[in-house]
Amino acid sequence: MNSTGSAPAKAGLRVGVIGAGVMGSNHARVLAGLPGVSLVGVVDPSPAHRTRAMELANCASFETLDQLLAEGVDAVTIAAPTHLHHEVSLACIAKNIHVMVEKPIASTVAEGREIVTAAQKAGVTLMVGHVERFNPAVAAVKQAIAGEDILSIAITRVGPFPPRMSNVGVVIDLAVHDIDLIRWFTESDIVEVQPQLSSAVAEREDIALLQFRTANGVLAHINTNWLTPFKARSVTVATRGKYVMGDLLTRQVTECFGFKPDGSYSMRHLPVGHDEPLRAELIAFLKAVRNGETPAVTGDEGVASLEIATQCLETPSRPAAKSSALKGPRRVAG
């Protein structure tokens, strides 16, 4: 595939991957197979991680970020632990390198905003890796509800405790995906949060029931936990004219429509693509870099989702009003 740029000597875009855990290794694998991309290598302090990424992507590896940057890169994807996102993003942006940073954009909203500001000042592309938007089932749901009057959204994202988790609970690890989807589906900001959290077996919250209201009046809720022995990922959207159900794992999307007064309705399965979400996401990032376009998930959107997730962790739950009828021993009937 010929490069259309004015520098034919360049073998496409020179891209590096920072962080070679499970996610970063997958970034490297996908990038190594994309046309018009030269994968310069992966960075990770762990020899075991570097070896795995090299085997998956057949690329060079580096122990430090400086070693990668010395090789010269046009763009990087950052899949390092969240607490490093701020420092690593700023170091790359300072060298006018385009950045895709995995979700959440940073550990704090303030750090996220600093990354966004730095990228704007430097004039580089900044995209946040909310990969679920690129799930073909999510895309099918989004298409099905386009132009509809959305009433409510319910998202379930549950599974067993992940061995790779470090210092965050289910809200930052899992629910942040769905907070982003709610904002994307409704094309509106979340203006009200009502969280219920519990740390049943983990140090951080491992159960979260989150309720939201968007600026345009949609009610939404997220059910997420690390206590379910199997993974489940589902989205349902109720609109005035339709009820759309999507299974994000099996990638089946079903639409109920044509509601009649007698309670009958029609039902159909919607066509769903087969793309690997990560591949579609990385292609979208590189397209934005090449064309100077606004990326699919902007830094501001990444910060907005992190801000709502943070609010969920900080909002105190209010005790229910005690009813005087419940005081004292209850009488047993009979």
JSON list of C-alpha atoms in Angstrom, two decimals, residues 5-230:
[
{"chain": "A", "resi": 5, "resn": "GLY", "atom": "CA", "xyz": [2.45, 11.55, 1.99]},
{"chain": "A", "resi": 6, "resn": "SER", "atom": "CA", "xyz": [5.10, 13.82, 0.52]},
{"chain": "A", "resi": 7, "resn": "ALA", "atom": "CA", "xyz": [7.89, 11.78, 2.16]},
{"chain": "A", "resi": 8, "resn": "PRO", "atom": "CA", "xyz": [7.95, 8.46, 0.27]},
{"chain": "A", "resi": 9, "resn": "ALA", "atom": "CA", "xyz": [10.98, 7.32, 2.29]},
{"chain": "A", "resi": 10, "resn": "LYS", "atom": "CA", "xyz": [8.73, 6.89, 5.35]},
{"chain": "A", "resi": 11, "resn": "ALA", "atom": "CA", "xyz": [7.23, 3.41, 5.66]},
{"chain": "A", "resi": 12, "resn": "GLY", "atom": "CA", "xyz": [3.88, 4.84, 6.75]},
{"chain": "A", "resi": 13, "resn": "LEU", "atom": "CA", "xyz": [3.33, 6.12, 10.27]},
{"chain": "A", "resi": 14, "resn": "ARG", "atom": "CA", "xyz": [5.93, 5.20, 12.86]},
{"chain": "A", "resi": 15, "resn": "VAL", "atom": "CA", "xyz": [3.99, 4.03, 15.92]},
{"chain": "A", "resi": 16, "resn": "GLY", "atom": "CA", "xyz": [5.11, 2.84, 19.37]},
{"chain": "A", "resi": 17, "resn": "VAL", "atom": "CA", "xyz": [3.22, 1.07, 22.16]},
{"chain": "A", "resi": 18, "resn": "ILE", "atom": "CA", "xyz": [3.84, 2.04, 25.79]},
{"chain": "A", "resi": 19, "resn": "GLY", "atom": "CA", "xyz": [2.92, -0.71, 28.24]},
{"chain": "A", "resi": 20, "resn": "ALA", "atom": "CA", "xyz": [3.07, -4.37, 27.25]},
{"chain": "A", "resi": 21, "resn": "GLY", "atom": "CA", "xyz": [0.55, -5.96, 29.60]},
{"chain": "A", "resi": 22, "resn": "VAL", "atom": "CA", "xyz": [-2.43, -7.82, 28.13]},
{"chain": "A", "resi": 23, "resn": "MET", "atom": "CA", "xyz": [-3.89, -4.69, 26.49]},
{"chain": "A", "resi": 24, "resn": "GLY", "atom": "CA", "xyz": [-0.59, -3.27, 25.25]},
{"chain": "A", "resi": 25, "resn": "SER", "atom": "CA", "xyz": [0.45, -6.63, 23.75]},
{"chain": "A", "resi": 26, "resn": "ASN", "atom": "CA", "xyz": [-2.83, -6.65, 21.83]},
{"chain": "A", "resi": 27, "resn": "HIS", "atom": "CA", "xyz": [-2.20, -3.09, 20.62]},
{"chain": "A", "resi": 28, "resn": "ALA", "atom": "CA", "xyz": [1.20, -4.23, 19.31]},
{"chain": "A", "resi": 29, "resn": "ARG", "atom": "CA", "xyz": [-0.29, -7.33, 17.64]},
{"chain": "A", "resi": 30, "resn": "VAL", "atom": "CA", "xyz": [-2.94, -5.27, 15.82]},
{"chain": "A", "resi": 31, "resn": "LEU", "atom": "CA", "xyz": [-0.60, -2.43, 14.82]},
{"chain": "A", "resi": 32, "resn": "ALA", "atom": "CA", "xyz": [1.96, -4.91, 13.45]},
{"chain": "A", "resi": 33, "resn": "GLY", "atom": "CA", "xyz": [-0.69, -6.12, 10.99]},
{"chain": "A", "resi": 34, "resn": "LEU", "atom": "CA", "xyz": [-2.01, -2.76, 9.79]},
{"chain": "A", "resi": 35, "resn": "PRO", "atom": "CA", "xyz": [-1.02, -1.42, 6.35]},
{"chain": "A", "resi": 36, "resn": "GLY", "atom": "CA", "xyz": [0.73, 1.94, 6.28]},
{"chain": "A", "resi": 37, "resn": "VAL", "atom": "CA", "xyz": [2.06, 1.45, 9.82]},
{"chain": "A", "resi": 38, "resn": "SER", "atom": "CA", "xyz": [5.60, 0.80, 10.96]},
{"chain": "A", "resi": 39, "resn": "LEU", "atom": "CA", "xyz": [5.54, -0.60, 14.53]},
{"chain": "A", "resi": 40, "resn": "VAL", "atom": "CA", "xyz": [8.74, 0.82, 16.04]},
{"chain": "A", "resi": 41, "resn": "GLY", "atom": "CA", "xyz": [8.41, -1.25, 19.20]},
{"chain": "A", "resi": 42, "resn": "VAL", "atom": "CA", "xyz": [6.93, -1.64, 22.68]},
{"chain": "A", "resi": 43, "resn": "VAL", "atom": "CA", "xyz": [8.08, -0.19, 26.00]},
{"chain": "A", "resi": 44, "resn": "ASP", "atom": "CA", "xyz": [7.78, -2.03, 29.32]},
{"chain": "A", "resi": 45, "resn": "PRO", "atom": "CA", "xyz": [10.06, -2.32, 32.35]},
{"chain": "A", "resi": 46, "resn": "SER", "atom": "CA", "xyz": [9.12, -6.02, 32.73]},
{"chain": "A", "resi": 47, "resn": "PRO", "atom": "CA", "xyz": [11.29, -8.46, 30.70]},
{"chain": "A", "resi": 48, "resn": "ALA", "atom": "CA", "xyz": [8.43, -11.01, 30.70]},
{"chain": "A", "resi": 49, "resn": "HIS", "atom": "CA", "xyz": [6.00, -8.43, 29.26]},
{"chain": "A", "resi": 50, "resn": "ARG", "atom": "CA", "xyz": [8.53, -7.37, 26.64]},
{"chain": "A", "resi": 51, "resn": "THR", "atom": "CA", "xyz": [9.11, -10.97, 25.57]},
{"chain": "A", "resi": 52, "resn": "ARG", "atom": "CA", "xyz": [5.38, -11.66, 25.21]},
{"chain": "A", "resi": 53, "resn": "ALA", "atom": "CA", "xyz": [4.81, -8.52, 23.13]},
{"chain": "A", "resi": 54, "resn": "MET", "atom": "CA", "xyz": [7.82, -9.30, 20.91]},
{"chain": "A", "resi": 55, "resn": "GLU", "atom": "CA", "xyz": [6.49, -12.81, 20.28]},
{"chain": "A", "resi": 56, "resn": "LEU", "atom": "CA", "xyz": [2.96, -11.55, 19.54]},
{"chain": "A", "resi": 57, "resn": "ALA", "atom": "CA", "xyz": [3.95, -8.65, 17.31]},
{"chain": "A", "resi": 58, "resn": "ASN", "atom": "CA", "xyz": [7.45, -9.64, 16.10]},
{"chain": "A", "resi": 59, "resn": "CYS", "atom": "CA", "xyz": [8.76, -6.16, 16.97]},
{"chain": "A", "resi": 60, "resn": "ALA", "atom": "CA", "xyz": [11.56, -4.48, 18.91]},
{"chain": "A", "resi": 61, "resn": "SER", "atom": "CA", "xyz": [11.16, -3.78, 22.62]},
{"chain": "A", "resi": 62, "resn": "PHE", "atom": "CA", "xyz": [12.54, -1.13, 24.96]},
{"chain": "A", "resi": 63, "resn": "GLU", "atom": "CA", "xyz": [12.91, -0.90, 28.71]},
{"chain": "A", "resi": 64, "resn": "THR", "atom": "CA", "xyz": [12.31, 2.88, 28.90]},
{"chain": "A", "resi": 65, "resn": "LEU", "atom": "CA", "xyz": [10.22, 5.48, 27.13]},
{"chain": "A", "resi": 66, "resn": "ASP", "atom": "CA", "xyz": [13.33, 7.50, 26.27]},
{"chain": "A", "resi": 67, "resn": "GLN", "atom": "CA", "xyz": [14.72, 4.55, 24.30]},
{"chain": "A", "resi": 68, "resn": "LEU", "atom": "CA", "xyz": [11.55, 4.37, 22.19]},
{"chain": "A", "resi": 69, "resn": "LEU", "atom": "CA", "xyz": [11.42, 8.13, 21.63]},
{"chain": "A", "resi": 70, "resn": "ALA", "atom": "CA", "xyz": [15.09, 8.10, 20.53]},
{"chain": "A", "resi": 71, "resn": "GLU", "atom": "CA", "xyz": [14.05, 5.79, 17.66]},
{"chain": "A", "resi": 72, "resn": "GLY", "atom": "CA", "xyz": [11.60, 8.42, 16.40]},
{"chain": "A", "resi": 73, "resn": "VAL", "atom": "CA", "xyz": [7.82, 7.91, 16.45]},
{"chain": "A", "resi": 74, "resn": "ASP", "atom": "CA", "xyz": [4.90, 9.83, 14.94]},
{"chain": "A", "resi": 75, "resn": "ALA", "atom": "CA", "xyz": [2.29, 8.39, 17.28]},
{"chain": "A", "resi": 76, "resn": "VAL", "atom": "CA", "xyz": [2.00, 6.19, 20.37]},
{"chain": "A", "resi": 77, "resn": "THR", "atom": "CA", "xyz": [-0.67, 4.18, 22.11]},
{"chain": "A", "resi": 78, "resn": "ILE", "atom": "CA", "xyz": [-0.44, 4.21, 25.91]},
{"chain": "A", "resi": 79, "resn": "ALA", "atom": "CA", "xyz": [-1.56, 1.05, 27.69]},
{"chain": "A", "resi": 80, "resn": "ALA", "atom": "CA", "xyz": [0.56, 1.53, 30.80]},
{"chain": "A", "resi": 81, "resn": "PRO", "atom": "CA", "xyz": [-1.07, 1.46, 34.27]},
{"chain": "A", "resi": 82, "resn": "THR", "atom": "CA", "xyz": [-3.48, 4.37, 34.79]},
{"chain": "A", "resi": 83, "resn": "HIS", "atom": "CA", "xyz": [-1.29, 6.18, 37.33]},
{"chain": "A", "resi": 84, "resn": "LEU", "atom": "CA", "xyz": [1.37, 6.60, 34.60]},
{"chain": "A", "resi": 85, "resn": "HIS", "atom": "CA", "xyz": [-0.97, 7.98, 31.90]},
{"chain": "A", "resi": 86, "resn": "HIS", "atom": "CA", "xyz": [-0.45, 11.63, 32.90]},
{"chain": "A", "resi": 87, "resn": "GLU", "atom": "CA", "xyz": [3.34, 11.56, 32.98]},
{"chain": "A", "resi": 88, "resn": "VAL", "atom": "CA", "xyz": [3.74, 9.45, 29.84]},
{"chain": "A", "resi": 89, "resn": "SER", "atom": "CA", "xyz": [1.13, 11.39, 27.81]},
{"chain": "A", "resi": 90, "resn": "LEU", "atom": "CA", "xyz": [2.72, 14.74, 28.67]},
{"chain": "A", "resi": 91, "resn": "ALA", "atom": "CA", "xyz": [6.22, 13.45, 27.80]},
{"chain": "A", "resi": 92, "resn": "CYS", "atom": "CA", "xyz": [5.02, 12.34, 24.34]},
{"chain": "A", "resi": 93, "resn": "ILE", "atom": "CA", "xyz": [2.92, 15.44, 23.67]},
{"chain": "A", "resi": 94, "resn": "ALA", "atom": "CA", "xyz": [5.96, 17.60, 24.57]},
{"chain": "A", "resi": 95, "resn": "LYS", "atom": "CA", "xyz": [7.72, 15.95, 21.60]},
{"chain": "A", "resi": 96, "resn": "ASN", "atom": "CA", "xyz": [4.74, 16.62, 19.28]},
{"chain": "A", "resi": 97, "resn": "ILE", "atom": "CA", "xyz": [3.78, 12.93, 19.18]},
{"chain": "A", "resi": 98, "resn": "HIS", "atom": "CA", "xyz": [0.13, 11.97, 18.60]},
{"chain": "A", "resi": 99, "resn": "VAL", "atom": "CA", "xyz": [-1.34, 9.99, 21.51]},
{"chain": "A", "resi": 100, "resn": "MET", "atom": "CA", "xyz": [-4.03, 7.39, 22.03]},
{"chain": "A", "resi": 101, "resn": "VAL", "atom": "CA", "xyz": [-4.32, 6.72, 25.76]},
{"chain": "A", "resi": 102, "resn": "GLU", "atom": "CA", "xyz": [-6.32, 3.82, 27.16]},
{"chain": "A", "resi": 103, "resn": "LYS", "atom": "CA", "xyz": [-9.33, 4.53, 29.39]},
{"chain": "A", "resi": 104, "resn": "PRO", "atom": "CA", "xyz": [-9.50, 6.02, 31.93]},
{"chain": "A", "resi": 105, "resn": "ILE", "atom": "CA", "xyz": [-7.56, 8.97, 30.50]},
{"chain": "A", "resi": 106, "resn": "ALA", "atom": "CA", "xyz": [-5.80, 9.53, 33.86]},
{"chain": "A", "resi": 107, "resn": "SER", "atom": "CA", "xyz": [-6.06, 8.84, 37.60]},
{"chain": "A", "resi": 108, "resn": "THR", "atom": "CA", "xyz": [-7.80, 12.15, 38.28]},
{"chain": "A", "resi": 109, "resn": "VAL", "atom": "CA", "xyz": [-9.97, 14.63, 36.38]},
{"chain": "A", "resi": 110, "resn": "ALA", "atom": "CA", "xyz": [-7.34, 17.36, 36.93]},
{"chain": "A", "resi": 111, "resn": "GLU", "atom": "CA", "xyz": [-4.63, 15.20, 35.36]},
{"chain": "A", "resi": 112, "resn": "GLY", "atom": "CA", "xyz": [-6.95, 14.36, 32.47]},
{"chain": "A", "resi": 113, "resn": "ARG", "atom": "CA", "xyz": [-7.60, 18.05, 31.82]},
{"chain": "A", "resi": 114, "resn": "GLU", "atom": "CA", "xyz": [-3.85, 18.76, 31.83]},
{"chain": "A", "resi": 115, "resn": "ILE", "atom": "CA", "xyz": [-3.35, 16.13, 29.12]},
{"chain": "A", "resi": 116, "resn": "VAL", "atom": "CA", "xyz": [-6.18, 17.63, 27.02]},
{"chain": "A", "resi": 117, "resn": "THR", "atom": "CA", "xyz": [-4.79, 21.18, 27.37]},
{"chain": "A", "resi": 118, "resn": "ALA", "atom": "CA", "xyz": [-1.25, 20.08, 26.49]},
{"chain": "A", "resi": 119, "resn": "ALA", "atom": "CA", "xyz": [-2.47, 18.26, 23.35]},
{"chain": "A", "resi": 120, "resn": "GLN", "atom": "CA", "xyz": [-4.50, 21.28, 22.23]},
{"chain": "A", "resi": 121, "resn": "LYS", "atom": "CA", "xyz": [-1.52, 23.61, 22.70]},
{"chain": "A", "resi": 122, "resn": "ALA", "atom": "CA", "xyz": [0.82, 21.27, 20.84]},
{"chain": "A", "resi": 123, "resn": "GLY", "atom": "CA", "xyz": [-1.71, 20.70, 18.06]},
{"chain": "A", "resi": 124, "resn": "VAL", "atom": "CA", "xyz": [-1.43, 16.90, 18.30]},
{"chain": "A", "resi": 125, "resn": "THR", "atom": "CA", "xyz": [-4.20, 14.31, 18.06]},
{"chain": "A", "resi": 126, "resn": "LEU", "atom": "CA", "xyz": [-5.37, 12.96, 21.42]},
{"chain": "A", "resi": 127, "resn": "MET", "atom": "CA", "xyz": [-7.80, 10.04, 21.50]},
{"chain": "A", "resi": 128, "resn": "VAL", "atom": "CA", "xyz": [-9.02, 8.05, 24.51]},
{"chain": "A", "resi": 129, "resn": "GLY", "atom": "CA", "xyz": [-9.33, 4.26, 24.20]},
{"chain": "A", "resi": 130, "resn": "HIS", "atom": "CA", "xyz": [-12.98, 3.61, 24.96]},
{"chain": "A", "resi": 131, "resn": "VAL", "atom": "CA", "xyz": [-12.89, 0.44, 22.87]},
{"chain": "A", "resi": 132, "resn": "GLU", "atom": "CA", "xyz": [-16.51, -0.57, 23.57]},
{"chain": "A", "resi": 133, "resn": "ARG", "atom": "CA", "xyz": [-17.71, 2.12, 21.13]},
{"chain": "A", "resi": 134, "resn": "PHE", "atom": "CA", "xyz": [-16.06, 0.05, 18.40]},
{"chain": "A", "resi": 135, "resn": "ASN", "atom": "CA", "xyz": [-17.83, -3.18, 19.38]},
{"chain": "A", "resi": 136, "resn": "PRO", "atom": "CA", "xyz": [-19.98, -3.95, 16.30]},
{"chain": "A", "resi": 137, "resn": "ALA", "atom": "CA", "xyz": [-22.95, -4.76, 18.57]},
{"chain": "A", "resi": 138, "resn": "VAL", "atom": "CA", "xyz": [-22.70, -1.31, 20.21]},
{"chain": "A", "resi": 139, "resn": "ALA", "atom": "CA", "xyz": [-22.49, 0.29, 16.76]},
{"chain": "A", "resi": 140, "resn": "ALA", "atom": "CA", "xyz": [-25.65, -1.61, 15.73]},
{"chain": "A", "resi": 141, "resn": "VAL", "atom": "CA", "xyz": [-27.51, -0.40, 18.86]},
{"chain": "A", "resi": 142, "resn": "LYS", "atom": "CA", "xyz": [-26.38, 3.19, 18.18]},
{"chain": "A", "resi": 143, "resn": "GLN", "atom": "CA", "xyz": [-27.62, 2.94, 14.59]},
{"chain": "A", "resi": 144, "resn": "ALA", "atom": "CA", "xyz": [-30.96, 1.42, 15.67]},
{"chain": "A", "resi": 145, "resn": "ILE", "atom": "CA", "xyz": [-31.71, 4.27, 18.10]},
{"chain": "A", "resi": 146, "resn": "ALA", "atom": "CA", "xyz": [-30.57, 7.10, 15.79]},
{"chain": "A", "resi": 147, "resn": "GLY", "atom": "CA", "xyz": [-33.28, 9.76, 15.65]},
{"chain": "A", "resi": 148, "resn": "GLU", "atom": "CA", "xyz": [-35.40, 7.95, 18.26]},
{"chain": "A", "resi": 149, "resn": "ASP", "atom": "CA", "xyz": [-36.76, 9.54, 21.43]},
{"chain": "A", "resi": 150, "resn": "ILE", "atom": "CA", "xyz": [-34.72, 7.61, 24.03]},
{"chain": "A", "resi": 151, "resn": "LEU", "atom": "CA", "xyz": [-36.47, 7.00, 27.35]},
{"chain": "A", "resi": 152, "resn": "SER", "atom": "CA", "xyz": [-34.15, 4.71, 29.30]},
{"chain": "A", "resi": 153, "resn": "ILE", "atom": "CA", "xyz": [-30.91, 2.74, 29.04]},
{"chain": "A", "resi": 154, "resn": "ALA", "atom": "CA", "xyz": [-29.85, -0.26, 31.12]},
{"chain": "A", "resi": 155, "resn": "ILE", "atom": "CA", "xyz": [-26.35, -1.74, 30.93]},
{"chain": "A", "resi": 156, "resn": "THR", "atom": "CA", "xyz": [-25.05, -4.86, 32.66]},
{"chain": "A", "resi": 157, "resn": "ARG", "atom": "CA", "xyz": [-21.30, -5.52, 32.80]},
{"chain": "A", "resi": 158, "resn": "VAL", "atom": "CA", "xyz": [-20.47, -8.29, 35.27]},
{"chain": "A", "resi": 159, "resn": "GLY", "atom": "CA", "xyz": [-17.92, -11.05, 35.69]},
{"chain": "A", "resi": 160, "resn": "PRO", "atom": "CA", "xyz": [-15.42, -12.74, 37.99]},
{"chain": "A", "resi": 161, "resn": "PHE", "atom": "CA", "xyz": [-12.68, -10.88, 39.87]},
{"chain": "A", "resi": 162, "resn": "PRO", "atom": "CA", "xyz": [-9.92, -10.04, 37.35]},
{"chain": "A", "resi": 163, "resn": "PRO", "atom": "CA", "xyz": [-6.45, -11.30, 38.29]},
{"chain": "A", "resi": 164, "resn": "ARG", "atom": "CA", "xyz": [-4.80, -8.32, 36.55]},
{"chain": "A", "resi": 165, "resn": "MET", "atom": "CA", "xyz": [-6.55, -5.62, 38.63]},
{"chain": "A", "resi": 166, "resn": "SER", "atom": "CA", "xyz": [-4.38, -3.30, 40.65]},
{"chain": "A", "resi": 167, "resn": "ASN", "atom": "CA", "xyz": [-5.67, -0.29, 42.49]},
{"chain": "A", "resi": 168, "resn": "VAL", "atom": "CA", "xyz": [-9.15, 0.49, 41.16]},
{"chain": "A", "resi": 169, "resn": "GLY", "atom": "CA", "xyz": [-12.62, -0.93, 41.73]},
{"chain": "A", "resi": 170, "resn": "VAL", "atom": "CA", "xyz": [-15.42, -1.78, 39.32]},
{"chain": "A", "resi": 171, "resn": "VAL", "atom": "CA", "xyz": [-16.48, 1.84, 38.73]},
{"chain": "A", "resi": 172, "resn": "ILE", "atom": "CA", "xyz": [-13.19, 2.94, 37.15]},
{"chain": "A", "resi": 173, "resn": "ASP", "atom": "CA", "xyz": [-12.35, -0.44, 35.60]},
{"chain": "A", "resi": 174, "resn": "LEU", "atom": "CA", "xyz": [-15.74, -1.42, 34.17]},
{"chain": "A", "resi": 175, "resn": "ALA", "atom": "CA", "xyz": [-18.48, 1.19, 34.58]},
{"chain": "A", "resi": 176, "resn": "VAL", "atom": "CA", "xyz": [-16.43, 3.95, 32.93]},
{"chain": "A", "resi": 177, "resn": "HIS", "atom": "CA", "xyz": [-17.04, 2.09, 29.61]},
{"chain": "A", "resi": 178, "resn": "ASP", "atom": "CA", "xyz": [-20.77, 2.31, 30.12]},
{"chain": "A", "resi": 179, "resn": "ILE", "atom": "CA", "xyz": [-20.77, 5.90, 31.35]},
{"chain": "A", "resi": 180, "resn": "ASP", "atom": "CA", "xyz": [-19.13, 6.73, 28.01]},
{"chain": "A", "resi": 181, "resn": "LEU", "atom": "CA", "xyz": [-21.75, 4.67, 26.13]},
{"chain": "A", "resi": 182, "resn": "ILE", "atom": "CA", "xyz": [-24.64, 6.43, 27.92]},
{"chain": "A", "resi": 183, "resn": "ARG", "atom": "CA", "xyz": [-23.20, 9.82, 26.94]},
{"chain": "A", "resi": 184, "resn": "TRP", "atom": "CA", "xyz": [-22.61, 8.59, 23.37]},
{"chain": "A", "resi": 185, "resn": "PHE", "atom": "CA", "xyz": [-26.05, 6.97, 22.92]},
{"chain": "A", "resi": 186, "resn": "THR", "atom": "CA", "xyz": [-27.92, 9.99, 24.30]},
{"chain": "A", "resi": 187, "resn": "GLU", "atom": "CA", "xyz": [-25.55, 12.61, 22.85]},
{"chain": "A", "resi": 188, "resn": "SER", "atom": "CA", "xyz": [-26.05, 14.40, 26.15]},
{"chain": "A", "resi": 189, "resn": "ASP", "atom": "CA", "xyz": [-24.21, 15.05, 29.39]},
{"chain": "A", "resi": 190, "resn": "ILE", "atom": "CA", "xyz": [-24.98, 13.18, 32.61]},
{"chain": "A", "resi": 191, "resn": "VAL", "atom": "CA", "xyz": [-26.34, 15.70, 35.13]},
{"chain": "A", "resi": 192, "resn": "GLU", "atom": "CA", "xyz": [-27.36, 13.49, 38.06]},
{"chain": "A", "resi": 193, "resn": "VAL", "atom": "CA", "xyz": [-25.71, 10.45, 39.64]},
{"chain": "A", "resi": 194, "resn": "GLN", "atom": "CA", "xyz": [-27.12, 8.10, 42.30]},
{"chain": "A", "resi": 195, "resn": "PRO", "atom": "CA", "xyz": [-24.59, 5.40, 43.13]},
{"chain": "A", "resi": 196, "resn": "GLN", "atom": "CA", "xyz": [-24.90, 2.39, 45.41]},
{"chain": "A", "resi": 197, "resn": "LEU", "atom": "CA", "xyz": [-21.51, 0.76, 46.05]},
{"chain": "A", "resi": 198, "resn": "SER", "atom": "CA", "xyz": [-20.32, -2.17, 48.11]},
{"chain": "A", "resi": 199, "resn": "SER", "atom": "CA", "xyz": [-16.97, -3.83, 48.82]},
{"chain": "A", "resi": 200, "resn": "ALA", "atom": "CA", "xyz": [-18.20, -7.37, 49.35]},
{"chain": "A", "resi": 201, "resn": "VAL", "atom": "CA", "xyz": [-14.97, -9.35, 48.95]},
{"chain": "A", "resi": 202, "resn": "ALA", "atom": "CA", "xyz": [-12.40, -6.90, 47.55]},
{"chain": "A", "resi": 203, "resn": "GLU", "atom": "CA", "xyz": [-10.71, -3.87, 49.13]},
{"chain": "A", "resi": 204, "resn": "ARG", "atom": "CA", "xyz": [-12.26, -1.53, 46.56]},
{"chain": "A", "resi": 205, "resn": "GLU", "atom": "CA", "xyz": [-15.89, -1.51, 45.48]},
{"chain": "A", "resi": 206, "resn": "ASP", "atom": "CA", "xyz": [-16.73, -4.77, 43.71]},
{"chain": "A", "resi": 207, "resn": "ILE", "atom": "CA", "xyz": [-20.48, -4.16, 43.31]},
{"chain": "A", "resi": 208, "resn": "ALA", "atom": "CA", "xyz": [-21.90, -0.97, 41.83]},
{"chain": "A", "resi": 209, "resn": "LEU", "atom": "CA", "xyz": [-25.49, -0.11, 40.99]},
{"chain": "A", "resi": 210, "resn": "LEU", "atom": "CA", "xyz": [-25.37, 3.30, 39.34]},
{"chain": "A", "resi": 211, "resn": "GLN", "atom": "CA", "xyz": [-28.32, 5.44, 38.30]},
{"chain": "A", "resi": 212, "resn": "PHE", "atom": "CA", "xyz": [-28.08, 8.50, 36.06]},
{"chain": "A", "resi": 213, "resn": "ARG", "atom": "CA", "xyz": [-30.17, 11.21, 34.49]},
{"chain": "A", "resi": 214, "resn": "THR", "atom": "CA", "xyz": [-28.92, 12.97, 31.36]},
{"chain": "A", "resi": 215, "resn": "ALA", "atom": "CA", "xyz": [-29.45, 16.63, 30.47]},
{"chain": "A", "resi": 216, "resn": "ASN", "atom": "CA", "xyz": [-32.01, 15.56, 27.85]},
{"chain": "A", "resi": 217, "resn": "GLY", "atom": "CA", "xyz": [-34.00, 13.56, 30.41]},
{"chain": "A", "resi": 218, "resn": "VAL", "atom": "CA", "xyz": [-32.92, 9.97, 29.75]},
{"chain": "A", "resi": 219, "resn": "LEU", "atom": "CA", "xyz": [-32.81, 7.69, 32.79]},
{"chain": "A", "resi": 220, "resn": "ALA", "atom": "CA", "xyz": [-29.99, 5.16, 32.74]},
{"chain": "A", "resi": 221, "resn": "HIS", "atom": "CA", "xyz": [-28.58, 2.55, 35.05]},
{"chain": "A", "resi": 222, "resn": "ILE", "atom": "CA", "xyz": [-25.46, 0.41, 35.16]},
{"chain": "A", "resi": 223, "resn": "ASN", "atom": "CA", "xyz": [-25.21, -2.89, 37.03]},
{"chain": "A", "resi": 224, "resn": "THR", "atom": "CA", "xyz": [-21.60, -3.99, 37.42]},
{"chain": "A", "resi": 225, "resn": "ASN", "atom": "CA", "xyz": [-19.70, -6.37, 39.70]},
{"chain": "A", "resi": 226, "resn": "TRP", "atom": "CA", "xyz": [-16.80, -8.80, 40.09]},
{"chain": "A", "resi": 227, "resn": "LEU", "atom": "CA", "xyz": [-18.94, -11.42, 41.84]},
{"chain": "A", "resi": 228, "resn": "THR", "atom": "CA", "xyz": [-20.50, -13.16, 38.83]},
{"chain": "A", "resi": 229, "resn": "PRO", "atom": "CA", "xyz": [-18.76, -16.44, 37.90]},
{"chain": "A", "resi": 230, "resn": "PHE", "atom": "CA", "xyz": [-19.14, -15.72, 34.16]}
]
